[in-house]
mmCIF file of N, CA and C in Angstrom:
data_model
loop_
_atom_site.group_PDB
_atom_site.id
_atom_site.type_symbol
_atom_site.label_atom_id
_atom_site.label_comp_id
_atom_site.label_asym_id
_atom_site.label_seq_id
_atom_site.Cartn_x
_atom_site.Cartn_y
_atom_site.Cartn_z
ATOM 1 N N UNK A 906 0.838 -1.180 0.000
ATOM 2 C CA UNK A 906 0.000 0.000 0.000
ATOM 3 C C UNK A 906 0.885 1.247 0.000
ATOM 4 N N UNK A 907 0.414 2.302 -0.594
ATOM 5 C CA UNK A 907 1.147 3.555 -0.606
ATOM 6 C C UNK A 907 0.656 4.438 0.526
ATOM 7 N N UNK A 908 1.273 5.601 0.660
ATOM 8 C CA UNK A 908 0.896 6.500 1.750
ATOM 9 C C UNK A 908 -0.527 7.012 1.613
ATOM 10 N N UNK A 909 -1.089 7.024 0.408
ATOM 11 C CA UNK A 909 -2.472 7.458 0.264
ATOM 12 C C UNK A 909 -3.411 6.269 0.038
ATOM 13 N N UNK A 910 -2.986 5.090 0.493
ATOM 14 C CA UNK A 910 -3.782 3.868 0.477
ATOM 15 C C UNK A 910 -4.149 3.376 -0.913
ATOM 16 N N UNK A 911 -3.345 3.694 -1.901
ATOM 17 C CA UNK A 911 -3.557 3.166 -3.244
ATOM 18 C C UNK A 911 -2.691 1.933 -3.414
ATOM 19 N N UNK A 912 -3.271 0.803 -3.813
ATOM 20 C CA UNK A 912 -2.446 -0.405 -3.976
ATOM 21 C C UNK A 912 -1.502 -0.276 -5.161
ATOM 22 N N UNK A 913 -0.332 -0.855 -5.019
ATOM 23 C CA UNK A 913 0.631 -0.933 -6.114
ATOM 24 C C UNK A 913 0.239 -2.148 -6.957
ATOM 25 N N UNK A 914 0.176 -2.011 -8.302
ATOM 26 C CA UNK A 914 -0.196 -3.151 -9.135
ATOM 27 C C UNK A 914 0.732 -4.341 -8.906
ATOM 28 N N UNK A 915 0.175 -5.513 -8.917
ATOM 29 C CA UNK A 915 0.974 -6.731 -8.800
ATOM 30 C C UNK A 915 1.816 -6.896 -10.064
ATOM 31 N N UNK A 916 3.042 -7.400 -9.967
ATOM 32 C CA UNK A 916 3.881 -7.572 -11.149
ATOM 33 C C UNK A 916 3.221 -8.408 -12.238
ATOM 34 N N UNK A 917 2.358 -9.342 -11.884
ATOM 35 C CA UNK A 917 1.718 -10.198 -12.877
ATOM 36 C C UNK A 917 0.605 -9.472 -13.628
ATOM 37 N N UNK A 918 0.213 -8.286 -13.162
ATOM 38 C CA UNK A 918 -0.853 -7.565 -13.844
ATOM 39 C C UNK A 918 -0.256 -6.533 -14.790
ATOM 40 N N UNK A 919 -0.507 -5.263 -14.569
ATOM 41 C CA UNK A 919 -0.045 -4.256 -15.506
ATOM 42 C C UNK A 919 1.480 -4.121 -15.488
ATOM 43 N N UNK A 920 2.005 -3.661 -16.624
ATOM 44 C CA UNK A 920 3.445 -3.434 -16.754
ATOM 45 C C UNK A 920 3.673 -2.036 -17.319
ATOM 46 N N UNK A 921 4.855 -1.516 -17.052
ATOM 47 C CA UNK A 921 5.255 -0.215 -17.576
ATOM 48 C C UNK A 921 6.359 -0.431 -18.600
ATOM 49 N N UNK A 922 6.149 0.127 -19.775
ATOM 50 C CA UNK A 922 7.148 0.083 -20.835
ATOM 51 C C UNK A 922 7.837 1.447 -20.858
ATOM 52 N N UNK A 923 9.143 1.446 -20.739
ATOM 53 C CA UNK A 923 9.917 2.689 -20.774
ATOM 54 C C UNK A 923 10.939 2.571 -21.894
ATOM 55 N N UNK A 924 10.993 3.600 -22.730
ATOM 56 C CA UNK A 924 11.962 3.632 -23.816
ATOM 57 C C UNK A 924 12.608 5.011 -23.810
ATOM 58 N N UNK A 925 13.920 5.033 -23.628
ATOM 59 C CA UNK A 925 14.681 6.273 -23.548
ATOM 60 C C UNK A 925 15.410 6.457 -24.876
ATOM 61 N N UNK A 926 15.252 7.635 -25.471
ATOM 62 C CA UNK A 926 15.795 7.880 -26.810
ATOM 63 C C UNK A 926 16.908 8.920 -26.802
ATOM 64 N N UNK A 927 17.962 8.606 -27.563
ATOM 65 C CA UNK A 927 18.985 9.590 -27.897
ATOM 66 C C UNK A 927 18.680 10.027 -29.327
ATOM 67 N N UNK A 928 18.367 11.303 -29.471
ATOM 68 C CA UNK A 928 18.005 11.864 -30.772
ATOM 69 C C UNK A 928 18.748 13.190 -30.915
ATOM 70 N N UNK A 929 19.317 13.436 -32.078
ATOM 71 C CA UNK A 929 19.998 14.708 -32.327
ATOM 72 C C UNK A 929 19.000 15.851 -32.177
ATOM 73 N N UNK A 930 19.430 16.937 -31.571
ATOM 74 C CA UNK A 930 18.552 18.071 -31.272
ATOM 75 C C UNK A 930 17.804 18.569 -32.508
ATOM 76 N N UNK A 931 18.461 18.607 -33.638
ATOM 77 C CA UNK A 931 17.826 19.086 -34.863
ATOM 78 C C UNK A 931 16.797 18.133 -35.447
ATOM 79 N N UNK A 932 16.737 16.922 -34.914
ATOM 80 C CA UNK A 932 15.829 15.906 -35.443
ATOM 81 C C UNK A 932 14.650 15.611 -34.516
ATOM 82 N N UNK A 933 14.579 16.304 -33.394
ATOM 83 C CA UNK A 933 13.545 16.003 -32.401
ATOM 84 C C UNK A 933 12.131 16.112 -32.956
ATOM 85 N N UNK A 934 11.824 17.204 -33.631
ATOM 86 C CA UNK A 934 10.460 17.401 -34.122
ATOM 87 C C UNK A 934 10.058 16.317 -35.123
ATOM 88 N N UNK A 935 10.973 15.938 -36.008
ATOM 89 C CA UNK A 935 10.678 14.876 -36.979
ATOM 90 C C UNK A 935 10.451 13.542 -36.261
ATOM 91 N N UNK A 936 11.284 13.262 -35.263
ATOM 92 C CA UNK A 936 11.115 12.021 -34.517
ATOM 93 C C UNK A 936 9.793 12.000 -33.776
ATOM 94 N N UNK A 937 9.428 13.105 -33.132
ATOM 95 C CA UNK A 937 8.162 13.174 -32.395
ATOM 96 C C UNK A 937 6.981 12.945 -33.336
ATOM 97 N N UNK A 938 7.032 13.508 -34.524
ATOM 98 C CA UNK A 938 5.952 13.301 -35.501
ATOM 99 C C UNK A 938 5.822 11.827 -35.861
ATOM 100 N N UNK A 939 6.953 11.153 -36.074
ATOM 101 C CA UNK A 939 6.922 9.713 -36.374
ATOM 102 C C UNK A 939 6.442 8.917 -35.172
ATOM 103 N N UNK A 940 6.876 9.319 -33.975
ATOM 104 C CA UNK A 940 6.466 8.618 -32.752
ATOM 105 C C UNK A 940 4.958 8.697 -32.579
ATOM 106 N N UNK A 941 4.357 9.854 -32.876
ATOM 107 C CA UNK A 941 2.890 10.001 -32.781
ATOM 108 C C UNK A 941 2.178 8.967 -33.645
ATOM 109 N N UNK A 942 2.697 8.740 -34.848
ATOM 110 C CA UNK A 942 2.085 7.766 -35.749
ATOM 111 C C UNK A 942 2.161 6.355 -35.168
ATOM 112 N N UNK A 943 3.315 6.014 -34.619
ATOM 113 C CA UNK A 943 3.463 4.679 -34.022
ATOM 114 C C UNK A 943 2.604 4.548 -32.767
ATOM 115 N N UNK A 944 2.555 5.598 -31.963
ATOM 116 C CA UNK A 944 1.751 5.567 -30.736
ATOM 117 C C UNK A 944 0.259 5.452 -31.067
ATOM 118 N N UNK A 945 -0.172 6.068 -32.151
ATOM 119 C CA UNK A 945 -1.578 5.967 -32.555
ATOM 120 C C UNK A 945 -1.938 4.518 -32.882
ATOM 121 N N UNK A 946 -1.015 3.806 -33.503
ATOM 122 C CA UNK A 946 -1.247 2.383 -33.794
ATOM 123 C C UNK A 946 -1.372 1.612 -32.487
ATOM 124 N N UNK A 947 -0.432 1.837 -31.591
ATOM 125 C CA UNK A 947 -0.424 1.092 -30.327
ATOM 126 C C UNK A 947 -1.648 1.389 -29.474
ATOM 127 N N UNK A 948 -2.143 2.609 -29.525
ATOM 128 C CA UNK A 948 -3.268 2.995 -28.673
ATOM 129 C C UNK A 948 -4.553 2.249 -29.004
ATOM 130 N N UNK A 949 -4.603 1.617 -30.165
ATOM 131 C CA UNK A 949 -5.798 0.856 -30.553
ATOM 132 C C UNK A 949 -5.707 -0.621 -30.166
ATOM 133 N N UNK A 950 -4.570 -1.027 -29.646
ATOM 134 C CA UNK A 950 -4.349 -2.447 -29.348
ATOM 135 C C UNK A 950 -4.959 -2.847 -28.012
ATOM 136 N N UNK A 951 -5.464 -4.080 -27.925
ATOM 137 C CA UNK A 951 -5.998 -4.570 -26.648
ATOM 138 C C UNK A 951 -4.927 -4.537 -25.568
ATOM 139 N N UNK A 952 -5.292 -4.057 -24.399
ATOM 140 C CA UNK A 952 -4.367 -4.014 -23.283
ATOM 141 C C UNK A 952 -3.616 -2.704 -23.136
ATOM 142 N N UNK A 953 -3.697 -1.816 -24.134
ATOM 143 C CA UNK A 953 -3.047 -0.510 -24.034
ATOM 144 C C UNK A 953 -3.795 0.317 -22.996
ATOM 145 N N UNK A 954 -3.050 0.925 -22.068
ATOM 146 C CA UNK A 954 -3.668 1.759 -21.037
ATOM 147 C C UNK A 954 -3.385 3.243 -21.278
ATOM 148 N N UNK A 955 -2.131 3.609 -21.462
ATOM 149 C CA UNK A 955 -1.778 5.009 -21.722
ATOM 150 C C UNK A 955 -0.316 5.103 -22.115
ATOM 151 N N UNK A 956 0.048 6.274 -22.630
ATOM 152 C CA UNK A 956 1.439 6.522 -23.006
ATOM 153 C C UNK A 956 1.696 8.018 -22.965
ATOM 154 N N UNK A 957 2.895 8.366 -22.549
ATOM 155 C CA UNK A 957 3.328 9.764 -22.565
ATOM 156 C C UNK A 957 4.761 9.818 -23.058
ATOM 157 N N UNK A 958 5.019 10.753 -23.967
ATOM 158 C CA UNK A 958 6.373 10.993 -24.439
ATOM 159 C C UNK A 958 6.865 12.261 -23.754
ATOM 160 N N UNK A 959 7.938 12.131 -23.001
ATOM 161 C CA UNK A 959 8.502 13.250 -22.250
ATOM 162 C C UNK A 959 9.701 13.813 -23.013
ATOM 163 N N UNK A 960 9.783 15.145 -23.064
ATOM 164 C CA UNK A 960 10.886 15.815 -23.757
ATOM 165 C C UNK A 960 11.751 16.544 -22.734
ATOM 166 N N UNK A 961 13.057 16.389 -22.834
ATOM 167 C CA UNK A 961 13.985 17.043 -21.906
ATOM 168 C C UNK A 961 13.852 18.560 -22.019
ATOM 169 N N UNK A 962 13.991 19.230 -20.895
ATOM 170 C CA UNK A 962 13.948 20.693 -20.901
ATOM 171 C C UNK A 962 15.272 21.289 -21.356
ATOM 172 N N UNK A 963 16.348 20.574 -21.133
ATOM 173 C CA UNK A 963 17.672 21.070 -21.511
ATOM 174 C C UNK A 963 18.148 20.386 -22.792
ATOM 175 N N UNK A 964 18.571 21.178 -23.756
ATOM 176 C CA UNK A 964 19.010 20.610 -25.040
ATOM 177 C C UNK A 964 20.289 19.796 -24.909
ATOM 178 N N UNK A 965 21.045 19.993 -23.835
ATOM 179 C CA UNK A 965 22.282 19.229 -23.651
ATOM 180 C C UNK A 965 22.065 17.891 -22.943
ATOM 181 N N UNK A 966 20.831 17.580 -22.552
ATOM 182 C CA UNK A 966 20.552 16.286 -21.926
ATOM 183 C C UNK A 966 20.840 15.160 -22.906
ATOM 184 N N UNK A 967 21.482 14.114 -22.429
ATOM 185 C CA UNK A 967 21.816 12.977 -23.293
ATOM 186 C C UNK A 967 20.557 12.338 -23.864
ATOM 187 N N UNK A 968 19.577 12.124 -23.017
ATOM 188 C CA UNK A 968 18.335 11.494 -23.446
ATOM 189 C C UNK A 968 17.290 12.583 -23.620
ATOM 190 N N UNK A 969 16.987 12.909 -24.850
ATOM 191 C CA UNK A 969 16.068 13.995 -25.144
ATOM 192 C C UNK A 969 14.597 13.590 -25.020
ATOM 193 N N UNK A 970 14.298 12.321 -25.201
ATOM 194 C CA UNK A 970 12.917 11.855 -25.151
ATOM 195 C C UNK A 970 12.815 10.580 -24.328
ATOM 196 N N UNK A 971 11.757 10.497 -23.540
ATOM 197 C CA UNK A 971 11.487 9.303 -22.744
ATOM 198 C C UNK A 971 10.017 8.949 -22.912
ATOM 199 N N UNK A 972 9.765 7.750 -23.380
ATOM 200 C CA UNK A 972 8.395 7.251 -23.515
ATOM 201 C C UNK A 972 8.084 6.375 -22.311
ATOM 202 N N UNK A 973 6.953 6.649 -21.664
ATOM 203 C CA UNK A 973 6.467 5.822 -20.565
ATOM 204 C C UNK A 973 5.050 5.395 -20.932
ATOM 205 N N UNK A 974 4.850 4.096 -21.088
ATOM 206 C CA UNK A 974 3.540 3.561 -21.460
ATOM 207 C C UNK A 974 3.141 2.471 -20.481
ATOM 208 N N UNK A 975 1.854 2.337 -20.273
ATOM 209 C CA UNK A 975 1.332 1.301 -19.383
ATOM 210 C C UNK A 975 0.458 0.346 -20.182
ATOM 211 N N UNK A 976 0.663 -0.930 -19.904
ATOM 212 C CA UNK A 976 -0.073 -1.998 -20.578
ATOM 213 C C UNK A 976 -0.711 -2.895 -19.534
ATOM 214 N N UNK A 977 -1.823 -3.507 -19.888
ATOM 215 C CA UNK A 977 -2.550 -4.381 -18.962
ATOM 216 C C UNK A 977 -1.708 -5.588 -18.558
ATOM 217 N N UNK A 978 -0.840 -6.040 -19.461
ATOM 218 C CA UNK A 978 -0.008 -7.205 -19.166
ATOM 219 C C UNK A 978 1.166 -7.261 -20.134
ATOM 220 N N UNK A 979 2.146 -8.060 -19.782
ATOM 221 C CA UNK A 979 3.285 -8.289 -20.682
ATOM 222 C C UNK A 979 2.792 -8.928 -21.985
ATOM 223 N N UNK A 980 1.855 -9.843 -21.866
ATOM 224 C CA UNK A 980 1.325 -10.531 -23.048
ATOM 225 C C UNK A 980 0.654 -9.544 -24.005
ATOM 226 N N UNK A 981 -0.090 -8.575 -23.464
ATOM 227 C CA UNK A 981 -0.746 -7.572 -24.308
ATOM 228 C C UNK A 981 0.298 -6.729 -25.029
ATOM 229 N N UNK A 982 1.361 -6.332 -24.313
ATOM 230 C CA UNK A 982 2.433 -5.545 -24.921
ATOM 231 C C UNK A 982 3.122 -6.353 -26.022
ATOM 232 N N UNK A 983 3.418 -7.625 -25.742
ATOM 233 C CA UNK A 983 4.090 -8.466 -26.734
ATOM 234 C C UNK A 983 3.236 -8.638 -27.987
ATOM 235 N N UNK A 984 1.935 -8.850 -27.801
ATOM 236 C CA UNK A 984 1.042 -8.999 -28.951
ATOM 237 C C UNK A 984 0.995 -7.708 -29.767
ATOM 238 N N UNK A 985 0.930 -6.579 -29.094
ATOM 239 C CA UNK A 985 0.863 -5.284 -29.787
ATOM 240 C C UNK A 985 2.145 -5.005 -30.559
ATOM 241 N N UNK A 986 3.280 -5.300 -29.974
ATOM 242 C CA UNK A 986 4.550 -5.016 -30.650
ATOM 243 C C UNK A 986 4.836 -5.998 -31.786
ATOM 244 N N UNK A 987 4.062 -7.060 -31.864
ATOM 245 C CA UNK A 987 4.195 -8.007 -32.971
ATOM 246 C C UNK A 987 3.425 -7.542 -34.209
ATOM 247 N N UNK A 988 2.632 -6.496 -34.087
ATOM 248 C CA UNK A 988 1.857 -5.953 -35.208
ATOM 249 C C UNK A 988 2.786 -5.610 -36.367
ATOM 250 N N UNK A 989 2.457 -6.075 -37.568
ATOM 251 C CA UNK A 989 3.354 -5.904 -38.717
ATOM 252 C C UNK A 989 3.536 -4.435 -39.111
ATOM 253 N N UNK A 990 2.475 -3.641 -39.055
ATOM 254 C CA UNK A 990 2.611 -2.223 -39.411
ATOM 255 C C UNK A 990 3.493 -1.498 -38.391
ATOM 256 N N UNK A 991 3.287 -1.797 -37.113
ATOM 257 C CA UNK A 991 4.101 -1.173 -36.078
ATOM 258 C C UNK A 991 5.565 -1.558 -36.245
ATOM 259 N N UNK A 992 5.824 -2.839 -36.482
ATOM 260 C CA UNK A 992 7.204 -3.301 -36.642
ATOM 261 C C UNK A 992 7.869 -2.649 -37.861
ATOM 262 N N UNK A 993 7.117 -2.509 -38.947
ATOM 263 C CA UNK A 993 7.665 -1.874 -40.152
ATOM 264 C C UNK A 993 8.017 -0.409 -39.881
ATOM 265 N N UNK A 994 7.150 0.284 -39.155
ATOM 266 C CA UNK A 994 7.414 1.703 -38.853
ATOM 267 C C UNK A 994 8.595 1.864 -37.893
ATOM 268 N N UNK A 995 8.717 0.992 -36.901
ATOM 269 C CA UNK A 995 9.845 1.118 -35.980
ATOM 270 C C UNK A 995 11.154 0.764 -36.688
ATOM 271 N N UNK A 996 11.119 -0.226 -37.578
ATOM 272 C CA UNK A 996 12.325 -0.570 -38.340
ATOM 273 C C UNK A 996 12.719 0.573 -39.257
ATOM 274 N N UNK A 997 11.737 1.206 -39.890
ATOM 275 C CA UNK A 997 12.023 2.348 -40.770
ATOM 276 C C UNK A 997 12.644 3.494 -39.974
ATOM 277 N N UNK A 998 12.158 3.709 -38.755
ATOM 278 C CA UNK A 998 12.724 4.770 -37.907
ATOM 279 C C UNK A 998 14.173 4.450 -37.553
ATOM 280 N N UNK A 999 14.464 3.190 -37.256
ATOM 281 C CA UNK A 999 15.840 2.785 -36.927
ATOM 282 C C UNK A 999 16.771 2.936 -38.126
ATOM 283 N N UNK A 1000 16.245 2.621 -39.320
ATOM 284 C CA UNK A 1000 17.062 2.632 -40.535
ATOM 285 C C UNK A 1000 17.205 4.013 -41.164
ATOM 286 N N UNK A 1001 16.403 4.969 -40.727
ATOM 287 C CA UNK A 1001 16.393 6.295 -41.338
ATOM 288 C C UNK A 1001 17.710 7.017 -41.104
ATOM 289 N N UNK A 1002 18.289 7.503 -42.178
ATOM 290 C CA UNK A 1002 19.504 8.298 -42.034
ATOM 291 C C UNK A 1002 19.152 9.741 -41.694
ATOM 292 N N UNK A 1003 17.904 10.138 -41.940
ATOM 293 C CA UNK A 1003 17.479 11.502 -41.627
ATOM 294 C C UNK A 1003 17.323 11.704 -40.127
ATOM 295 N N UNK A 1004 16.843 10.689 -39.423
ATOM 296 C CA UNK A 1004 16.586 10.812 -37.990
ATOM 297 C C UNK A 1004 17.274 9.658 -37.262
ATOM 298 N N UNK A 1005 18.615 9.709 -37.140
ATOM 299 C CA UNK A 1005 19.301 8.628 -36.423
ATOM 300 C C UNK A 1005 18.943 8.663 -34.939
ATOM 301 N N UNK A 1006 18.567 7.509 -34.419
ATOM 302 C CA UNK A 1006 18.181 7.427 -33.011
ATOM 303 C C UNK A 1006 18.825 6.217 -32.363
ATOM 304 N N UNK A 1007 18.943 6.296 -31.063
ATOM 305 C CA UNK A 1007 19.311 5.144 -30.252
ATOM 306 C C UNK A 1007 18.209 5.002 -29.234
ATOM 307 N N UNK A 1008 17.612 3.819 -29.165
ATOM 308 C CA UNK A 1008 16.553 3.601 -28.177
ATOM 309 C C UNK A 1008 17.027 2.584 -27.149
ATOM 310 N N UNK A 1009 16.449 2.681 -25.961
ATOM 311 C CA UNK A 1009 16.802 1.821 -24.842
ATOM 312 C C UNK A 1009 15.515 1.329 -24.187
ATOM 313 N N UNK A 1010 14.834 0.353 -24.796
ATOM 314 C CA UNK A 1010 13.526 -0.077 -24.304
ATOM 315 C C UNK A 1010 13.600 -1.144 -23.213
ATOM 316 N N UNK A 1011 12.537 -1.205 -22.414
ATOM 317 C CA UNK A 1011 12.428 -2.255 -21.409
ATOM 318 C C UNK A 1011 11.070 -2.234 -20.732
ATOM 319 N N UNK A 1012 10.664 -3.397 -20.223
ATOM 320 C CA UNK A 1012 9.429 -3.516 -19.434
ATOM 321 C C UNK A 1012 9.792 -3.492 -17.964
ATOM 322 N N UNK A 1013 8.987 -2.797 -17.170
ATOM 323 C CA UNK A 1013 9.276 -2.628 -15.753
ATOM 324 C C UNK A 1013 8.039 -2.872 -14.900
ATOM 325 N N UNK A 1014 8.264 -3.368 -13.684
ATOM 326 C CA UNK A 1014 7.239 -3.477 -12.654
ATOM 327 C C UNK A 1014 7.560 -2.446 -11.583
ATOM 328 N N UNK A 1015 6.533 -1.985 -10.893
ATOM 329 C CA UNK A 1015 6.739 -1.020 -9.818
ATOM 330 C C UNK A 1015 7.476 -1.719 -8.680
ATOM 331 N N UNK A 1016 8.565 -1.123 -8.219
ATOM 332 C CA UNK A 1016 9.325 -1.662 -7.092
ATOM 333 C C UNK A 1016 8.974 -0.918 -5.809
ATOM 334 N N UNK A 1017 8.847 0.397 -5.891
ATOM 335 C CA UNK A 1017 8.506 1.240 -4.746
ATOM 336 C C UNK A 1017 7.674 2.393 -5.282
ATOM 337 N N UNK A 1018 6.673 2.789 -4.543
ATOM 338 C CA UNK A 1018 5.831 3.904 -4.971
ATOM 339 C C UNK A 1018 5.543 4.822 -3.796
ATOM 340 N N UNK A 1019 5.675 6.112 -4.033
ATOM 341 C CA UNK A 1019 5.320 7.121 -3.048
ATOM 342 C C UNK A 1019 4.315 8.069 -3.669
ATOM 343 N N UNK A 1020 3.408 8.574 -2.871
ATOM 344 C CA UNK A 1020 2.483 9.612 -3.302
ATOM 345 C C UNK A 1020 2.678 10.810 -2.387
ATOM 346 N N UNK A 1021 2.173 11.947 -2.821
ATOM 347 C CA UNK A 1021 2.279 13.148 -1.991
ATOM 348 C C UNK A 1021 1.625 12.883 -0.634
ATOM 349 N N UNK A 1022 2.265 13.359 0.419
ATOM 350 C CA UNK A 1022 1.737 13.166 1.774
ATOM 351 C C UNK A 1022 0.458 13.987 1.929
ATOM 352 N N UNK A 1023 -0.473 13.440 2.645
ATOM 353 C CA UNK A 1023 -1.714 14.141 2.934
ATOM 354 C C UNK A 1023 -1.452 15.224 3.970
ATOM 355 N N UNK A 1024 -1.973 16.413 3.737
ATOM 356 C CA UNK A 1024 -1.830 17.478 4.729
ATOM 357 C C UNK A 1024 -2.711 17.169 5.928
ATOM 358 N N UNK A 1025 -2.209 17.462 7.115
ATOM 359 C CA UNK A 1025 -2.985 17.199 8.315
ATOM 360 C C UNK A 1025 -4.124 18.213 8.403
ATOM 361 N N UNK A 1026 -5.308 17.735 8.815
ATOM 362 C CA UNK A 1026 -6.455 18.669 8.927
ATOM 363 C C UNK A 1026 -6.151 19.761 9.951
ATOM 364 N N UNK A 1027 -6.649 20.934 9.681
ATOM 365 C CA UNK A 1027 -6.422 22.051 10.612
ATOM 366 C C UNK A 1027 -7.566 22.191 11.556
#
């Protein structure tokens, strides 16, 4: 349980997919546009819960973009990533000389969770 009495998901249930991207500063907008297209495909798949692409505030940050997505299960994520259109688009992004990227993907379970402390009543 967390400090605000919200249960932490069991590892066997939902999973978090995190992918950290190294993208050249001049290519960020093009990459984000392509990412939107891939995310739109994934958002229609069974088991998709949500996704957010985070952009670094500092241009000198090594990792300019971080994708955090939640899926109902590892199996749902695996089935979605097996989609032929999605795989073709991700391969095209990797092979593109216009937008060279390095991605660092992985599935994660919550290990520790904290929420904002409740203010004491006055």
